[in-house]
Coordinates of N, CA and C and ligand atoms in Angstrom, one line a residue:
X1 N -3.9 163.1 126.9 CA -4.7 164.0 127.7 C -5.5 162.8 128.0
X2 N -5.9 162.3 129.6 CA -6.4 161.2 130.1 C -7.8 161.9 131.3
X3 N -8.6 160.9 130.1 CA -9.9 160.6 130.8 C -10.3 159.6 131.7
X4 N -11.4 159.9 132.4 CA -11.5 159.2 133.8 C -12.8 158.8 133.7
X5 N -12.9 157.2 134.0 CA -14.9 156.8 133.8 C -14.7 156.7 134.9
X6 N -14.1 156.1 136.0 CA -13.7 155.6 137.6 C -14.8 156.1 138.2
X7 N -16.1 156.5 138.0 CA -16.9 157.3 139.0 C -18.4 157.2 138.4
X8 N -18.9 157.8 139.0 CA -20.5 157.4 139.1 C -21.0 158.3 138.1
X9 N -20.3 159.4 138.0 CA -20.9 160.3 136.5 C -20.3 160.5 135.4
X10 N -19.7 158.8 135.3 CA -19.1 158.6 134.2 C -19.3 158.8 132.7
X11 N -21.2 159.1 132.5 CA -21.4 159.4 131.2 C -21.2 160.5 130.8
X12 N -21.1 161.9 131.7 CA -20.8 162.7 131.0 C -19.7 162.8 130.6
X13 N -18.7 162.2 130.8 CA -17.1 162.1 130.9 C -17.3 161.4 129.5
X14 N -18.2 160.3 129.6 CA -18.4 159.6 128.1 C -18.7 160.1 126.7
X15 N -20.0 160.6 126.7 CA -20.7 161.0 126.0 C -20.0 162.4 124.9
X16 N -18.7 162.9 125.9 CA -17.7 164.0 125.4 C -16.4 163.1 124.0
X17 N -16.5 161.6 124.4 CA -15.3 160.9 124.2 C -15.6 160.0 123.4
X18 N -17.0 160.1 122.7 CA -17.3 158.5 121.9 C -16.3 158.9 120.8
X19 N -16.2 160.2 120.5 CA -15.4 160.6 118.7 C -14.2 159.8 118.7
X20 N -13.5 159.6 119.6 CA -11.8 159.1 120.0 C -12.3 158.0 119.8
X21 N -13.3 156.9 119.6 CA -13.0 155.6 119.3 C -13.8 155.4 118.2
X22 N -14.9 156.2 118.1 CA -15.0 156.5 116.1 C -13.3 156.4 115.3
X23 N -12.7 157.4 115.5 CA -11.8 158.0 114.6 C -10.4 157.4 114.8
X24 N -10.2 156.1 116.2 CA -8.9 155.7 116.5 C -8.9 154.6 114.8
X25 N -7.5 154.5 114.5 CA -7.1 153.6 113.8 C -6.4 152.1 114.4
X26 N -5.4 152.3 115.5 CA -5.0 151.3 116.6 C -5.1 152.2 117.6
X27 N -6.7 151.3 118.0 CA -7.1 151.1 119.5 C -6.0 150.4 120.2
X28 N -6.1 150.0 121.7 CA -4.9 149.5 122.3 C -6.0 149.3 123.5
X29 N -6.2 148.2 124.5 CA -7.0 148.4 125.4 C -6.1 147.3 126.6
X30 N -5.9 147.6 127.6 CA -4.9 146.8 128.7 C -6.1 146.6 129.4
X31 N -6.0 144.8 129.7 CA -7.3 144.6 130.9 C -6.8 143.8 132.0
X32 N -7.6 144.1 132.8 CA -6.8 143.1 134.2 C -8.4 142.6 134.3
X33 N -8.2 142.1 136.2 CA -9.5 141.2 136.8 C -10.5 142.2 136.4
X34 N -10.5 143.2 136.7 CA -12.0 144.0 136.5 C -12.9 143.9 135.3
X35 N -12.3 143.1 134.4 CA -13.2 143.3 133.0 C -14.2 141.9 133.2
X36 N -13.6 140.9 133.9 CA -13.9 139.9 134.5 C -14.6 139.2 135.2
X37 N -15.4 140.3 136.3 CA -16.2 140.2 137.2 C -17.7 140.2 136.6
X38 N -17.9 141.0 135.5 CA -19.6 140.6 135.0 C -19.8 139.2 134.4
X39 N -18.5 138.6 134.3 CA -18.6 137.4 133.5 C -18.4 135.4 134.7
X40 N -18.6 136.7 135.7 CA -18.6 135.6 137.1 C -17.1 135.5 137.5
X41 N -16.3 135.7 137.1 CA -14.6 135.1 138.0 C -14.6 135.9 138.8
X42 N -14.0 135.8 139.8 CA -13.3 136.5 140.9 C -12.1 137.3 140.7
X43 N -11.4 138.1 141.5 CA -10.3 138.9 141.2 C -9.5 138.1 142.4
X44 N -8.0 138.4 142.3 CA -7.2 137.6 142.7 C -7.7 137.5 144.3
X45 N -7.8 138.7 145.3 CA -7.9 138.7 146.6 C -9.2 137.8 147.0
X46 N -10.2 137.6 146.1 CA -11.4 136.7 146.5 C -10.9 135.2 146.9
X47 N -11.8 134.7 148.0 CA -12.1 133.4 148.6 C -12.8 132.4 147.0
X48 N -12.4 131.4 147.6 CA -12.0 130.7 146.0 C -12.2 128.9 147.1
X49 N -13.1 128.5 147.5 CA -13.1 127.3 147.9 C -11.9 127.4 149.3
X50 N -12.1 128.4 150.2 CA -10.9 128.2 151.8 C -9.8 129.0 151.0
X51 N -9.1 129.2 149.8 CA -8.2 129.6 149.4 C -8.6 131.1 148.3
X52 N -7.4 131.9 148.6 CA -7.1 132.8 147.3 C -6.8 131.9 146.0
X53 N -7.6 133.2 145.1 CA -6.8 133.1 144.2 C -5.4 133.1 144.1
X54 N -5.0 134.2 144.4 CA -3.8 134.5 144.4 C -2.3 133.4 144.6
X55 N -3.3 132.0 145.5 CA -2.5 131.0 146.0 C -2.1 130.4 144.3
X56 N -2.7 130.4 143.8 CA -2.2 129.9 142.1 C -1.0 129.9 141.9
X57 N -1.1 131.2 142.3 CA 0.7 131.7 141.6 C 1.5 131.9 142.3
X58 N 1.5 130.9 143.2 CA 2.7 131.1 143.9 C 3.5 129.9 143.9
X59 N 5.0 129.5 143.1 CA 5.5 128.4 143.1 C 5.8 127.4 144.0
X60 N 6.3 128.6 144.6 CA 6.2 127.6 146.3 C 5.7 126.5 146.4
X61 N 4.4 127.1 146.3 CA 3.2 125.6 146.1 C 2.6 124.9 145.4
X62 N 3.4 125.1 144.4 CA 3.1 124.0 143.1 C 4.5 122.9 143.7
X63 N 5.7 123.9 143.4 CA 6.5 122.7 144.0 C 6.4 122.1 145.2
X64 N 6.3 122.8 146.2 CA 6.3 121.6 147.7 C 4.8 120.4 147.4
X65 N 3.7 121.0 146.9 CA 2.7 120.0 147.1 C 1.9 120.3 145.6
X66 N 2.2 119.3 144.9 CA 2.4 119.6 143.8 C 0.4 119.0 143.7
X67 N 0.4 118.1 144.1 CA -1.2 117.1 144.5 C -2.1 117.9 144.9
X68 N -1.8 118.6 145.6 CA -3.1 119.9 146.7 C -3.0 120.7 145.7
X69 N -1.9 121.5 144.9 CA -1.8 122.8 144.3 C -2.4 122.3 142.6
X70 N -2.6 120.8 142.0 CA -3.1 121.2 141.1 C -4.9 120.5 141.2
X71 N -5.0 120.0 142.6 CA -6.4 120.0 142.7 C -7.0 121.2 142.9
X72 N -6.0 122.2 143.4 CA -6.7 123.3 143.5 C -7.2 123.9 142.3
X73 N -5.9 124.0 141.5 CA -5.8 124.2 140.1 C -6.9 123.8 139.5
X74 N -7.3 122.7 139.3 CA -8.2 122.1 138.5 C -9.5 122.5 138.8
X75 N -9.9 122.8 140.1 CA -11.3 123.4 140.4 C -11.1 124.7 140.0
X76 N -10.4 125.3 140.2 CA -10.7 126.4 139.8 C -10.1 126.6 137.9
X77 N -10.0 126.0 137.0 CA -10.1 126.1 135.7 C -11.3 125.3 135.6
X78 N -12.0 124.0 136.3 CA -12.9 123.5 135.9 C -14.6 124.8 136.1
X79 N -14.3 125.6 137.4 CA -15.0 126.6 136.9 C -15.0 127.8 136.2
X80 N -13.8 128.2 136.0 CA -13.6 129.7 135.0 C -14.2 129.3 133.7
X81 N -13.7 127.8 133.0 CA -13.9 127.7 131.7 C -16.0 127.6 131.6
X82 N -16.2 127.4 132.7 CA -17.9 127.4 132.4 C -18.0 129.0 132.3
X83 N -16.9 130.1 132.2 CA -17.5 131.7 131.9 C -17.7 132.6 131.0
X84 N -18.2 132.9 130.3 CA -18.4 133.4 129.3 C -18.5 135.3 128.9
X85 N -17.7 135.5 128.1 CA -17.1 136.9 127.5 C -18.4 137.8 127.8
X86 N -18.0 138.9 128.7 CA -19.6 140.0 128.8 C -19.0 141.1 127.4
X87 N -20.0 141.7 127.9 CA -20.4 142.9 126.5 C -18.9 143.6 126.4
X88 N -18.0 143.7 127.2 CA -16.9 144.6 127.4 C -15.8 143.7 126.2
X89 N -15.7 142.0 126.9 CA -14.8 141.7 125.7 C -15.3 141.5 124.6
X90 N -16.8 141.4 124.2 CA -17.6 141.8 123.2 C -17.1 142.7 122.0
X91 N -17.0 143.8 122.9 CA -17.3 144.9 122.0 C -15.7 145.8 122.1
X92 N -14.7 145.0 122.7 CA -13.5 145.5 122.5 C -12.7 144.4 120.9
X93 N -13.7 143.2 121.0 CA -13.7 142.4 119.7 C -13.9 143.2 118.6
X94 N -15.3 143.5 118.3 CA -16.3 144.4 117.6 C -15.5 145.4 116.7
X95 N -14.6 146.2 117.9 CA -14.0 147.7 117.6 C -12.4 147.4 117.1
X96 N -12.0 145.8 117.1 CA -11.0 145.7 116.5 C -9.7 146.1 117.3
X97 N -9.6 145.9 119.0 CA -9.2 146.4 120.1 C -7.4 145.2 119.4
X98 N -6.9 145.9 120.0 CA -5.3 144.9 120.1 C -5.7 145.0 121.6
X99 N -5.7 143.9 122.3 CA -5.5 143.7 123.5 C -3.9 143.4 124.5
X100 N -3.8 143.5 125.3 CA -2.8 143.7 126.8 C -3.8 142.9 127.3
X101 N -3.4 141.9 127.9 CA -4.5 141.8 129.4 C -3.3 140.8 130.4
X102 N -3.8 140.6 131.5 CA -3.3 140.8 132.6 C -4.2 139.2 133.2
X103 N -4.8 138.9 132.6 CA -5.8 137.7 133.2 C -5.8 136.4 132.0
X104 N -6.1 135.4 132.9 CA -5.3 134.1 132.5 C -6.4 133.6 131.8
X105 N -7.6 134.2 131.8 CA -9.2 133.3 131.9 C -9.1 133.4 130.3
X106 N -8.5 133.7 129.7 CA -8.8 133.3 127.9 C -10.3 133.8 127.3
X107 N -10.7 134.8 128.2 CA -12.2 135.3 127.4 C -12.2 136.3 126.4
X108 N -10.7 136.9 126.0 CA -11.0 137.7 125.0 C -10.6 136.8 123.6
X109 N -9.7 136.1 123.6 CA -10.3 135.1 123.0 C -11.6 134.3 122.5
X110 N -12.4 133.9 123.2 CA -13.8 133.5 123.7 C -14.9 134.4 122.7
X111 N -14.3 135.7 123.2 CA -14.5 136.6 122.5 C -14.3 137.1 121.1
X112 N -13.7 136.4 120.5 CA -13.6 136.2 119.0 C -11.9 137.1 119.0
X113 N -11.6 138.0 120.0 CA -10.3 138.8 119.7 C -9.1 137.8 119.0
X114 N -8.3 138.4 117.8 CA -7.0 137.6 117.5 C -5.7 137.8 118.1
X115 N -6.1 139.6 117.8 CA -4.5 140.2 118.4 C -4.7 140.5 120.1
X116 N -4.1 139.3 120.6 CA -4.0 139.8 122.5 C -2.9 139.2 123.1
X117 N -2.6 139.8 123.8 CA -0.9 139.3 124.5 C -1.7 138.7 125.5
X118 N -1.5 137.9 126.1 CA -1.8 137.3 127.9 C -0.6 137.6 128.5
X119 N 0.1 138.8 128.9 CA 1.6 138.6 129.7 C 1.3 137.9 130.8
X120 N 0.5 137.2 131.1 CA 0.6 136.2 132.4 C 0.3 134.7 131.8
X121 N 0.3 134.7 130.6 CA -0.3 133.4 130.0 C -1.7 132.9 130.1
X122 N -1.5 131.9 130.5 CA -3.5 131.7 130.5 C -3.7 130.1 131.3
X123 N -4.8 130.2 131.4 CA -5.0 128.8 132.2 C -5.9 127.9 131.9
X124 N -5.9 127.5 129.9 CA -6.2 126.6 129.8 C -5.5 125.2 129.4
X125 N -3.9 125.8 129.5 CA -2.9 124.7 129.0 C -1.7 124.9 130.4
X126 N -0.8 123.7 130.1 CA -0.3 123.2 130.8 C 1.1 122.9 130.2
X127 N 2.3 123.2 130.6 CA 3.3 122.8 130.2 C 4.7 122.4 131.0
X128 N 5.5 121.9 129.9 CA 6.4 120.8 130.7 C 8.0 121.8 130.3
X129 N 8.6 122.3 131.6 CA 9.6 122.6 131.8 C 11.4 122.3 131.2
X130 N 11.0 120.9 131.3 CA 11.9 119.8 130.3 C 11.7 119.5 129.3
X131 N 10.8 119.4 128.3 CA 10.8 118.8 127.2 C 9.9 119.9 126.4
X132 N 8.9 121.1 127.0 CA 8.6 122.2 126.2 C 7.2 121.7 125.8
X133 N 6.5 120.3 126.0 CA 5.5 120.0 125.8 C 4.5 121.2 126.1
X134 N 3.7 121.3 125.5 CA 1.9 121.8 125.6 C 1.1 121.3 125.9
X135 N 0.5 121.5 126.6 CA -1.2 120.3 127.0 C -2.4 121.0 127.5
X136 N -3.3 120.7 126.9 CA -4.2 121.2 127.2 C -4.7 120.8 129.1
X137 N -5.4 122.0 129.7 CA -5.3 121.5 131.3 C -6.7 120.6 130.9
X138 N -7.2 120.1 130.7 CA -8.1 119.1 130.9 C -7.5 117.7 130.6
X139 N -6.7 118.0 130.2 CA -5.0 116.5 130.5 C -5.5 116.2 131.9
X140 N -5.2 117.1 132.8 CA -5.3 116.6 134.5 C -6.4 115.4 134.7
X141 N -7.4 116.0 134.4 CA -8.8 115.0 134.4 C -8.5 113.3 134.7
X142 N -7.8 113.4 133.5 CA -7.9 111.6 133.5 C -6.0 111.3 133.2
X143 N -5.4 112.2 133.3 CA -3.6 111.7 133.5 C -3.0 112.2 134.7
X144 N -3.3 112.8 135.7 CA -2.6 113.3 136.2 C -1.6 114.5 136.1
X145 N -0.8 115.1 136.8 CA 0.0 116.1 136.4 C 1.5 116.4 135.9
X146 N 2.0 114.3 135.3 CA 3.2 114.7 135.6 C 3.3 114.5 133.9
X147 N 4.1 114.9 133.0 CA 4.6 115.2 131.5 C 4.3 113.7 131.1
X148 N 3.9 113.8 129.8 CA 3.4 112.3 129.5 C 4.8 111.9 128.4
X149 N 5.6 112.7 128.2 CA 7.0 112.3 127.7 C 8.2 111.8 128.5
X150 N 8.1 113.1 129.5 CA 9.3 113.1 130.0 C 9.0 112.6 131.7
X151 N 8.1 112.7 132.0 CA 7.7 112.0 133.4 C 7.6 113.4 134.5
X152 N 8.1 115.0 134.2 CA 8.5 115.6 135.3 C 6.8 116.5 135.4
X153 N 7.1 117.3 136.5 CA 5.9 117.9 137.2 C 5.6 118.8 136.0
X154 N 4.1 118.7 135.3 CA 3.8 119.7 134.6 C 3.8 121.1 135.3
X155 N 3.7 122.1 134.6 CA 3.6 123.7 135.5 C 2.3 124.3 134.5
X156 N 1.9 125.3 135.4 CA 0.8 125.6 134.6 C 1.4 126.8 133.4
X157 N 0.1 127.0 132.6 CA 0.5 127.8 131.4 C 0.7 129.1 131.7
X158 N 0.9 129.9 133.2 CA 1.1 131.3 133.0 C 2.0 131.3 134.0
X159 N 2.6 132.5 134.4 CA 3.5 132.9 135.8 C 3.4 133.1 136.9
X160 N 4.4 132.2 137.1 CA 4.5 132.7 138.9 C 4.6 133.7 139.8
X161 N 4.2 134.4 140.7 CA 4.7 135.6 140.8 C 6.6 135.1 140.9
X162 N 6.6 136.4 140.9 CA 8.1 137.2 140.4 C 8.7 136.3 139.4
X163 N 8.5 135.5 138.1 CA 8.5 135.0 136.9 C 8.6 136.5 136.1
X164 N 9.3 136.4 134.9 CA 8.9 137.3 134.1 C 8.1 137.6 133.4
X165 N 6.9 138.2 132.5 CA 5.9 138.4 131.9 C 6.4 137.9 130.6
X166 N 5.0 137.6 129.9 CA 5.1 137.0 128.5 C 4.7 138.8 127.4
X167 N 5.6 138.9 126.3 CA 5.2 139.2 125.5 C 5.6 140.8 125.2
X168 N 6.4 141.4 126.4 CA 6.6 142.5 126.5 C 7.1 143.3 125.3
X169 N 7.8 143.3 124.4 CA 8.3 143.5 123.4 C 7.6 144.0 122.4
X170 N 6.3 143.0 121.7 CA 5.1 143.0 121.3 C 4.3 144.2 122.1
X171 N 3.9 143.8 123.3 CA 3.4 144.5 124.0 C 3.8 146.5 123.8
X172 N 4.7 146.7 124.0 CA 5.2 148.3 124.0 C 5.5 148.5 122.6
X173 N 5.3 147.7 121.8 CA 5.4 148.2 120.1 C 4.2 148.5 119.6
X174 N 2.8 147.9 120.2 CA 1.8 148.2 120.0 C 1.2 149.9 120.8
X175 N 1.6 149.9 122.1 CA 1.7 151.1 122.9 C 1.8 151.9 122.3
X176 N 3.2 151.8 121.1 CA 4.1 153.2 120.5 C 3.6 153.9 119.8
X177 N 2.4 152.5 118.8 CA 2.0 152.6 117.5 C 0.2 153.1 117.4
X178 N -0.2 153.1 119.4 CA -1.5 153.0 119.1 C -2.0 154.8 119.3
X179 N -2.9 154.7 118.9 CA -3.7 155.9 119.0 C -5.0 156.6 119.7
X180 N -4.8 155.5 120.4 CA -5.6 155.4 121.6 C -5.3 154.7 122.6
X181 N -5.4 154.7 124.1 CA -5.3 153.6 125.0 C -6.3 153.4 126.1
X182 N -6.9 152.1 126.1 CA -8.2 151.8 127.0 C -7.6 151.5 128.2
X183 N -8.0 151.4 129.5 CA -7.0 150.4 130.7 C -8.6 150.3 131.2
X184 N -8.6 149.0 131.2 CA -10.1 148.8 132.1 C -9.5 147.6 133.1
X185 N -9.7 147.7 134.2 CA -10.0 146.6 135.6 C -8.7 146.5 136.1
X186 N -7.6 147.3 135.7 CA -6.8 146.9 136.5 C -6.0 148.3 137.0
X187 N -5.1 148.4 138.3 CA -4.7 149.2 139.3 C -3.4 149.6 138.4
X188 N -2.7 149.0 137.0 CA -1.7 149.4 136.9 C -0.2 149.1 137.5
X189 N -0.5 148.4 138.6 CA 0.6 149.0 139.5 C 1.6 147.9 139.5
X190 N 1.6 146.8 138.2 CA 2.8 145.7 137.9 C 3.7 146.0 137.0
X191 N 5.4 146.3 137.2 CA 6.0 146.3 135.6 C 5.4 144.9 134.9
X192 N 5.6 145.3 133.5 CA 5.9 146.6 132.9 C 5.3 147.6 132.6
X193 N 3.7 147.2 133.0 CA 2.5 147.7 132.0 C 2.5 148.9 133.0
X194 N 3.0 149.2 134.0 CA 2.5 150.6 134.4 C 3.1 151.5 134.0
X195 N 4.2 151.5 132.9 CA 5.0 152.7 132.7 C 4.3 152.9 131.3
X196 N 3.2 151.9 130.4 CA 2.8 152.0 129.6 C 1.3 153.0 129.4
X197 N 0.9 154.0 130.1 CA 0.3 155.3 130.0 C 0.9 156.3 129.9
X198 N 2.0 156.0 130.4 CA 3.1 157.2 130.2 C 3.4 157.3 128.8
X199 N 3.9 156.1 127.9 CA 4.1 156.2 126.8 C 3.8 156.8 126.2
X200 N 1.9 156.9 126.5 CA 1.0 157.4 125.6 C 0.7 158.4 125.7
X201 N 0.5 158.9 127.1 CA 0.5 160.3 127.0 C 2.5 161.1 126.6
X202 N 2.7 160.5 126.6 CA 3.8 161.5 126.4 C 3.6 161.7 124.8
X203 N 3.4 160.3 123.9 CA 3.3 161.0 122.9 C 2.0 161.5 122.4
X204 N 0.9 162.7 123.1 CA -0.2 162.8 123.1 C -1.6 162.1 122.8
X205 N -1.4 160.7 122.9 CA -2.4 159.4 122.7 C -3.3 159.2 124.0
X206 N -4.9 159.9 123.9 CA -5.8 159.7 124.6 C -5.6 158.6 125.3
X207 N -5.9 158.3 127.0 CA -5.8 157.5 127.8 C -7.4 157.4 128.4
X208 N -8.0 156.1 127.8 CA -9.2 156.4 129.0 C -9.2 155.1 130.1
X209 N -9.1 155.2 131.3 CA -9.4 154.3 132.5 C -10.8 154.4 132.6
X210 N -11.3 152.7 132.9 CA -12.0 152.5 133.0 C -11.9 151.5 134.6
X211 N -12.3 151.8 135.5 CA -12.3 150.7 136.9 C -13.6 149.6 137.2
X212 N -14.6 149.6 137.1 CA -15.8 149.0 137.1 C -17.0 149.1 136.2
X213 N -18.2 148.6 135.7 CA -19.2 148.8 135.2 C -18.8 148.5 133.6
X214 N -17.0 148.3 133.3 CA -16.6 148.1 132.1 C -17.5 147.7 131.1
X215 N -18.7 146.7 131.5 CA -19.5 145.8 130.7 C -20.7 146.4 129.8
X216 N -21.0 147.9 131.1 CA -22.3 149.1 130.6 C -21.1 150.5 129.3
X217 N -19.7 150.4 130.5 CA -19.6 151.8 129.3 C -19.2 151.1 128.4
X218 N -18.3 150.3 128.0 CA -17.3 149.6 126.7 C -19.0 149.9 125.6
X219 N -20.0 149.6 125.9 CA -21.1 149.0 124.8 C -21.6 150.7 124.7
X220 N -21.9 151.3 125.9 CA -21.9 153.1 125.4 C -20.9 154.0 124.4
X221 N -19.7 153.3 124.8 CA -18.6 154.3 124.2 C -19.0 153.9 122.8
X222 N -18.7 152.9 122.1 CA -19.0 151.8 121.2 C -19.9 152.2 119.9
X223 N -21.2 152.2 120.7 CA -21.9 152.9 119.8 C -22.6 154.2 119.0
Ligands
ZN1 ZN1 8.0 116.8 129.7

């Protein structure tokens, strides 16, 4: 059964499904950029200082112009680390949801959630493709973008467009175990997560869709 709360009369649907959240023993939530809008973070298409956030995920930009790339990266990192989790992140933690997120903002961890799969990686870390060192993104501020071990150009801790996403087998395992699937702020158009709702509905697991205003709807559902 699919419950759609992506419309203005969401309360009518929501008041009838609160019980699903109360009863769930293995609730799983898939989140996308929409959940973090209330934390002040832009979605991919939005402009940020003359560029779209999407450009951060272009491998060619990183490879060809690392200086400009990391300048842009650091501006975004600096702004984004000011963001705080909103009520949607906080209630998902409170209700022990396992989280599969497309977001790189780290706000589920900030909210206290421990079981989080960041399938696109994260913005808080850099890594070296050659020696595999992982560094905090703050490293850029004083040390530049070369690896301190092997001097290669560091790369972001998230995946570029076209690269393989992370944690898919564990995410699939969670979806198969789940008894409630919540989907927040994502079009679910990317592979492989676009198959996840189908897996859930095939197993008769209720699926709840929320597009916007999750910071209001999630607390309502959980109280
Ligand atoms: Zn290295």
